[in-house]
mmCIF file of C-alpha atoms in Angstrom:
data_model
loop_
_atom_site.group_PDB
_atom_site.id
_atom_site.type_symbol
_atom_site.label_atom_id
_atom_site.label_comp_id
_atom_site.label_asym_id
_atom_site.label_seq_id
_atom_site.Cartn_x
_atom_site.Cartn_y
_atom_site.Cartn_z
ATOM 1 C CA PRO A 1 37.764 -25.384 -71.516
ATOM 2 C CA THR A 2 38.676 -21.749 -71.560
ATOM 3 C CA THR A 3 41.601 -20.466 -73.673
ATOM 4 C CA PRO A 4 44.480 -20.372 -72.899
ATOM 5 C CA ALA A 5 44.276 -23.665 -70.800
ATOM 6 C CA THR A 6 45.809 -23.355 -67.538
ATOM 7 C CA GLY A 7 46.671 -25.853 -64.903
ATOM 8 C CA ALA A 8 49.364 -27.469 -62.908
ATOM 9 C CA ALA A 9 49.996 -30.422 -65.521
ATOM 10 C CA ILE A 10 48.889 -29.893 -68.926
ATOM 11 C CA SER A 11 50.428 -32.553 -71.482
ATOM 12 C CA ALA A 12 49.663 -34.350 -74.518
ATOM 13 C CA THR A 13 51.248 -37.437 -75.716
ATOM 14 C CA THR A 14 51.227 -39.707 -78.835
ATOM 15 C CA SER A 15 52.299 -43.251 -79.392
ATOM 16 C CA VAL A 16 53.088 -42.648 -83.096
ATOM 17 C CA PRO A 17 56.067 -40.549 -84.007
ATOM 18 C CA LEU A 18 55.583 -37.289 -86.084
ATOM 19 C CA GLY A 19 55.703 -38.354 -89.694
ATOM 20 C CA GLN A 20 54.591 -41.751 -89.381
ATOM 21 C CA VAL A 21 51.061 -43.102 -89.651
ATOM 22 C CA SER A 22 49.996 -46.361 -87.818
ATOM 23 C CA THR A 23 47.125 -48.466 -89.144
ATOM 24 C CA TYR A 24 45.497 -51.362 -87.307
ATOM 25 C CA PHE A 25 42.813 -53.231 -89.180
ATOM 26 C CA MET A 26 40.381 -56.379 -88.358
ATOM 27 C CA ARG A 27 38.943 -58.957 -90.371
ATOM 28 C CA ASP A 28 35.364 -58.539 -89.365
ATOM 29 C CA ASN A 29 33.152 -61.683 -89.875
ATOM 30 C CA ASP A 30 35.838 -64.151 -89.941
ATOM 31 C CA PRO A 31 36.383 -66.990 -87.355
ATOM 32 C CA ASP A 32 39.465 -65.138 -86.076
ATOM 33 C CA PRO A 33 39.155 -61.565 -86.857
ATOM 34 C CA ILE A 34 42.848 -60.741 -85.895
ATOM 35 C CA PRO A 35 44.848 -60.673 -89.084
ATOM 36 C CA THR A 36 47.717 -62.878 -90.046
ATOM 37 C CA ALA A 37 51.204 -61.599 -90.688
ATOM 38 C CA SER A 38 50.639 -62.271 -94.630
ATOM 39 C CA GLU A 39 47.396 -60.376 -94.407
ATOM 40 C CA VAL A 40 49.023 -57.300 -92.659
ATOM 41 C CA GLN A 41 51.813 -57.416 -95.597
ATOM 42 C CA VAL A 42 49.000 -57.350 -98.036
ATOM 43 C CA VAL A 43 47.398 -54.074 -96.553
ATOM 44 C CA LYS A 44 50.657 -52.554 -96.185
ATOM 45 C CA ASP A 45 51.699 -53.166 -99.748
ATOM 46 C CA LYS A 46 48.350 -51.780 -100.996
ATOM 47 C CA ILE A 47 48.734 -48.647 -98.684
ATOM 48 C CA ASP A 48 52.365 -48.139 -99.870
ATOM 49 C CA GLU A 49 51.192 -47.989 -103.501
ATOM 50 C CA ILE A 50 49.072 -44.704 -102.657
ATOM 51 C CA LEU A 51 51.400 -43.107 -100.115
ATOM 52 C CA PRO A 52 51.411 -39.080 -100.536
ATOM 53 C CA ALA A 53 54.579 -37.723 -102.144
ATOM 54 C CA ASN A 54 57.541 -37.307 -99.747
ATOM 55 C CA THR A 55 56.183 -40.272 -97.613
ATOM 56 C CA SER A 56 58.380 -43.104 -96.909
ATOM 57 C CA VAL A 57 57.275 -46.755 -96.989
ATOM 58 C CA ASP A 58 59.189 -47.046 -93.528
ATOM 59 C CA ASP A 59 56.655 -44.409 -92.127
ATOM 60 C CA ASN A 60 53.672 -46.594 -93.089
ATOM 61 C CA LEU A 61 53.175 -48.783 -90.076
ATOM 62 C CA VAL A 62 50.352 -51.491 -90.392
ATOM 63 C CA SER A 63 49.752 -53.896 -87.748
ATOM 64 C CA ALA A 64 47.504 -56.402 -86.579
ATOM 65 C CA PRO A 65 46.041 -55.424 -82.933
ATOM 66 C CA ALA A 66 46.914 -57.812 -80.025
ATOM 67 C CA ALA A 67 44.013 -59.675 -78.569
ATOM 68 C CA VAL A 68 43.251 -59.180 -75.110
ATOM 69 C CA ALA A 69 40.687 -62.086 -74.313
ATOM 70 C CA VAL A 70 38.124 -60.844 -71.589
ATOM 71 C CA ALA A 71 37.042 -63.733 -69.411
ATOM 72 C CA TYR A 72 33.623 -63.184 -67.902
ATOM 73 C CA THR A 73 32.769 -65.298 -64.800
ATOM 74 C CA PHE A 74 29.194 -65.285 -63.622
ATOM 75 C CA THR A 75 28.321 -66.194 -59.908
ATOM 76 C CA ALA A 76 24.623 -65.585 -60.552
ATOM 77 C CA LEU A 77 22.307 -65.196 -63.406
ATOM 78 C CA ALA A 78 18.514 -64.975 -63.536
ATOM 79 C CA PRO A 79 16.870 -66.531 -65.488
ATOM 80 C CA ASN A 80 19.795 -69.069 -65.293
ATOM 81 C CA THR A 81 18.638 -71.260 -68.243
ATOM 82 C CA LEU A 82 20.922 -73.003 -70.949
ATOM 83 C CA SER A 83 19.222 -70.902 -73.726
ATOM 84 C CA MET A 84 19.650 -67.603 -71.560
ATOM 85 C CA ARG A 85 23.375 -68.729 -71.153
ATOM 86 C CA SER A 86 23.919 -69.176 -74.802
ATOM 87 C CA ALA A 87 22.122 -65.748 -75.673
ATOM 88 C CA VAL A 88 24.449 -63.905 -72.851
ATOM 89 C CA GLU A 89 27.517 -65.348 -74.697
ATOM 90 C CA ALA A 90 26.204 -64.388 -78.134
ATOM 91 C CA ASN A 91 25.487 -60.862 -76.874
ATOM 92 C CA LEU A 92 28.834 -60.607 -75.273
ATOM 93 C CA GLN A 93 30.448 -61.589 -78.737
ATOM 94 C CA GLN A 94 28.205 -59.165 -80.360
ATOM 95 C CA PHE A 95 29.402 -56.527 -78.075
ATOM 96 C CA HIS A 96 33.174 -57.316 -78.749
ATOM 97 C CA ASP A 97 32.652 -57.483 -82.490
ATOM 98 C CA GLU A 98 30.680 -54.043 -82.725
ATOM 99 C CA GLN A 99 31.707 -51.825 -79.640
ATOM 100 C CA VAL A 100 35.317 -52.214 -78.871
ATOM 101 C CA SER A 101 38.158 -50.339 -80.699
ATOM 102 C CA VAL A 102 41.872 -50.764 -80.610
ATOM 103 C CA GLY A 103 43.517 -48.941 -77.853
ATOM 104 C CA VAL A 104 40.479 -47.985 -76.175
ATOM 105 C CA ASP A 105 39.605 -49.267 -72.536
ATOM 106 C CA VAL A 106 36.187 -51.046 -72.278
ATOM 107 C CA ASP A 107 33.978 -49.245 -69.883
ATOM 108 C CA ASP A 108 32.322 -51.522 -67.360
ATOM 109 C CA ASP A 109 28.804 -49.931 -68.037
ATOM 110 C CA ALA A 110 28.957 -50.826 -71.514
ATOM 111 C CA TYR A 111 29.713 -54.698 -71.227
ATOM 112 C CA ARG A 112 27.379 -54.845 -68.343
ATOM 113 C CA ALA A 113 24.620 -53.251 -70.442
ATOM 114 C CA ALA A 114 25.220 -55.807 -73.119
ATOM 115 C CA ILE A 115 24.571 -58.556 -70.723
ATOM 116 C CA LYS A 116 21.582 -56.797 -69.009
ATOM 117 C CA ASN A 117 20.021 -56.200 -72.450
ATOM 118 C CA THR A 118 20.095 -59.799 -73.416
ATOM 119 C CA VAL A 119 16.946 -61.551 -74.484
ATOM 120 C CA ASP A 120 16.379 -65.461 -74.356
ATOM 121 C CA PRO A 121 15.324 -66.245 -77.793
ATOM 122 C CA ASP A 122 13.114 -69.326 -76.512
ATOM 123 C CA THR A 123 11.257 -67.620 -73.867
ATOM 124 C CA GLY A 124 11.596 -63.968 -74.782
ATOM 125 C CA GLU A 125 12.808 -63.029 -71.160
ATOM 126 C CA ILE A 126 15.554 -60.588 -70.557
ATOM 127 C CA VAL A 127 18.101 -60.937 -67.853
ATOM 128 C CA GLN A 128 16.652 -59.957 -64.562
ATOM 129 C CA THR A 129 19.731 -59.930 -62.570
ATOM 130 C CA PHE A 130 23.470 -61.145 -62.611
ATOM 131 C CA THR A 131 26.439 -61.100 -60.653
ATOM 132 C CA LEU A 132 29.868 -61.067 -62.321
ATOM 133 C CA SER A 133 32.977 -62.012 -60.280
ATOM 134 C CA ALA A 134 35.228 -61.127 -63.445
ATOM 135 C CA PRO A 135 35.717 -58.748 -64.923
ATOM 136 C CA THR A 136 35.240 -55.981 -62.464
ATOM 137 C CA GLY A 137 35.384 -52.423 -63.451
ATOM 138 C CA ASP A 138 36.654 -50.982 -66.622
ATOM 139 C CA ILE A 139 38.975 -53.291 -68.908
ATOM 140 C CA ALA A 140 42.463 -51.367 -69.466
ATOM 141 C CA ILE A 141 43.518 -51.715 -73.208
ATOM 142 C CA ASN A 142 46.835 -50.535 -74.241
ATOM 143 C CA ALA A 143 47.827 -48.978 -77.520
ATOM 144 C CA GLY A 144 47.822 -51.751 -80.288
ATOM 145 C CA GLU A 145 45.516 -53.910 -78.287
ATOM 146 C CA ILE A 146 41.679 -54.713 -78.522
ATOM 147 C CA ALA A 147 39.514 -56.445 -76.051
ATOM 148 C CA THR A 148 38.195 -59.772 -77.397
ATOM 149 C CA LYS A 149 35.559 -62.221 -75.749
ATOM 150 C CA GLY A 150 37.365 -64.663 -73.812
ATOM 151 C CA THR A 151 35.822 -67.646 -71.979
ATOM 152 C CA VAL A 152 32.374 -67.267 -70.275
ATOM 153 C CA THR A 153 31.910 -69.308 -67.068
ATOM 154 C CA PHE A 154 28.610 -69.765 -65.358
ATOM 155 C CA LEU A 155 29.222 -71.028 -61.581
#
């Protein structure tokens, strides 16, 4: 954009007040990657030990993100085999493990690409076509939330 910026409504907002830091973390590769309250406290205590001078421990906010389970419902899948269904579920899990972030909406092209690029390990075939009845469109994620793979249903 040109400088100075112009327009009818230019604004910036933040969800963290000035002078505070907010940290969200996950426990990758654990069966439940969302940290427990005691795990959050351990991380907060460690960060409190190394806070910069003139920073209050009250301004060090450490939290576990709130999981937003995304349910996937397929009304069509080709090829529609048990091994392809398992591969699609595994690919969706990998997508959620590696491609989503706290407080960031999930783009429909991204999760659809994860499905489309699934390879059946038994046959080597890729997904040819699929139809989802849910979700539809981008998945809205609020500050402090993270999208996780919910149930996967094949009708």
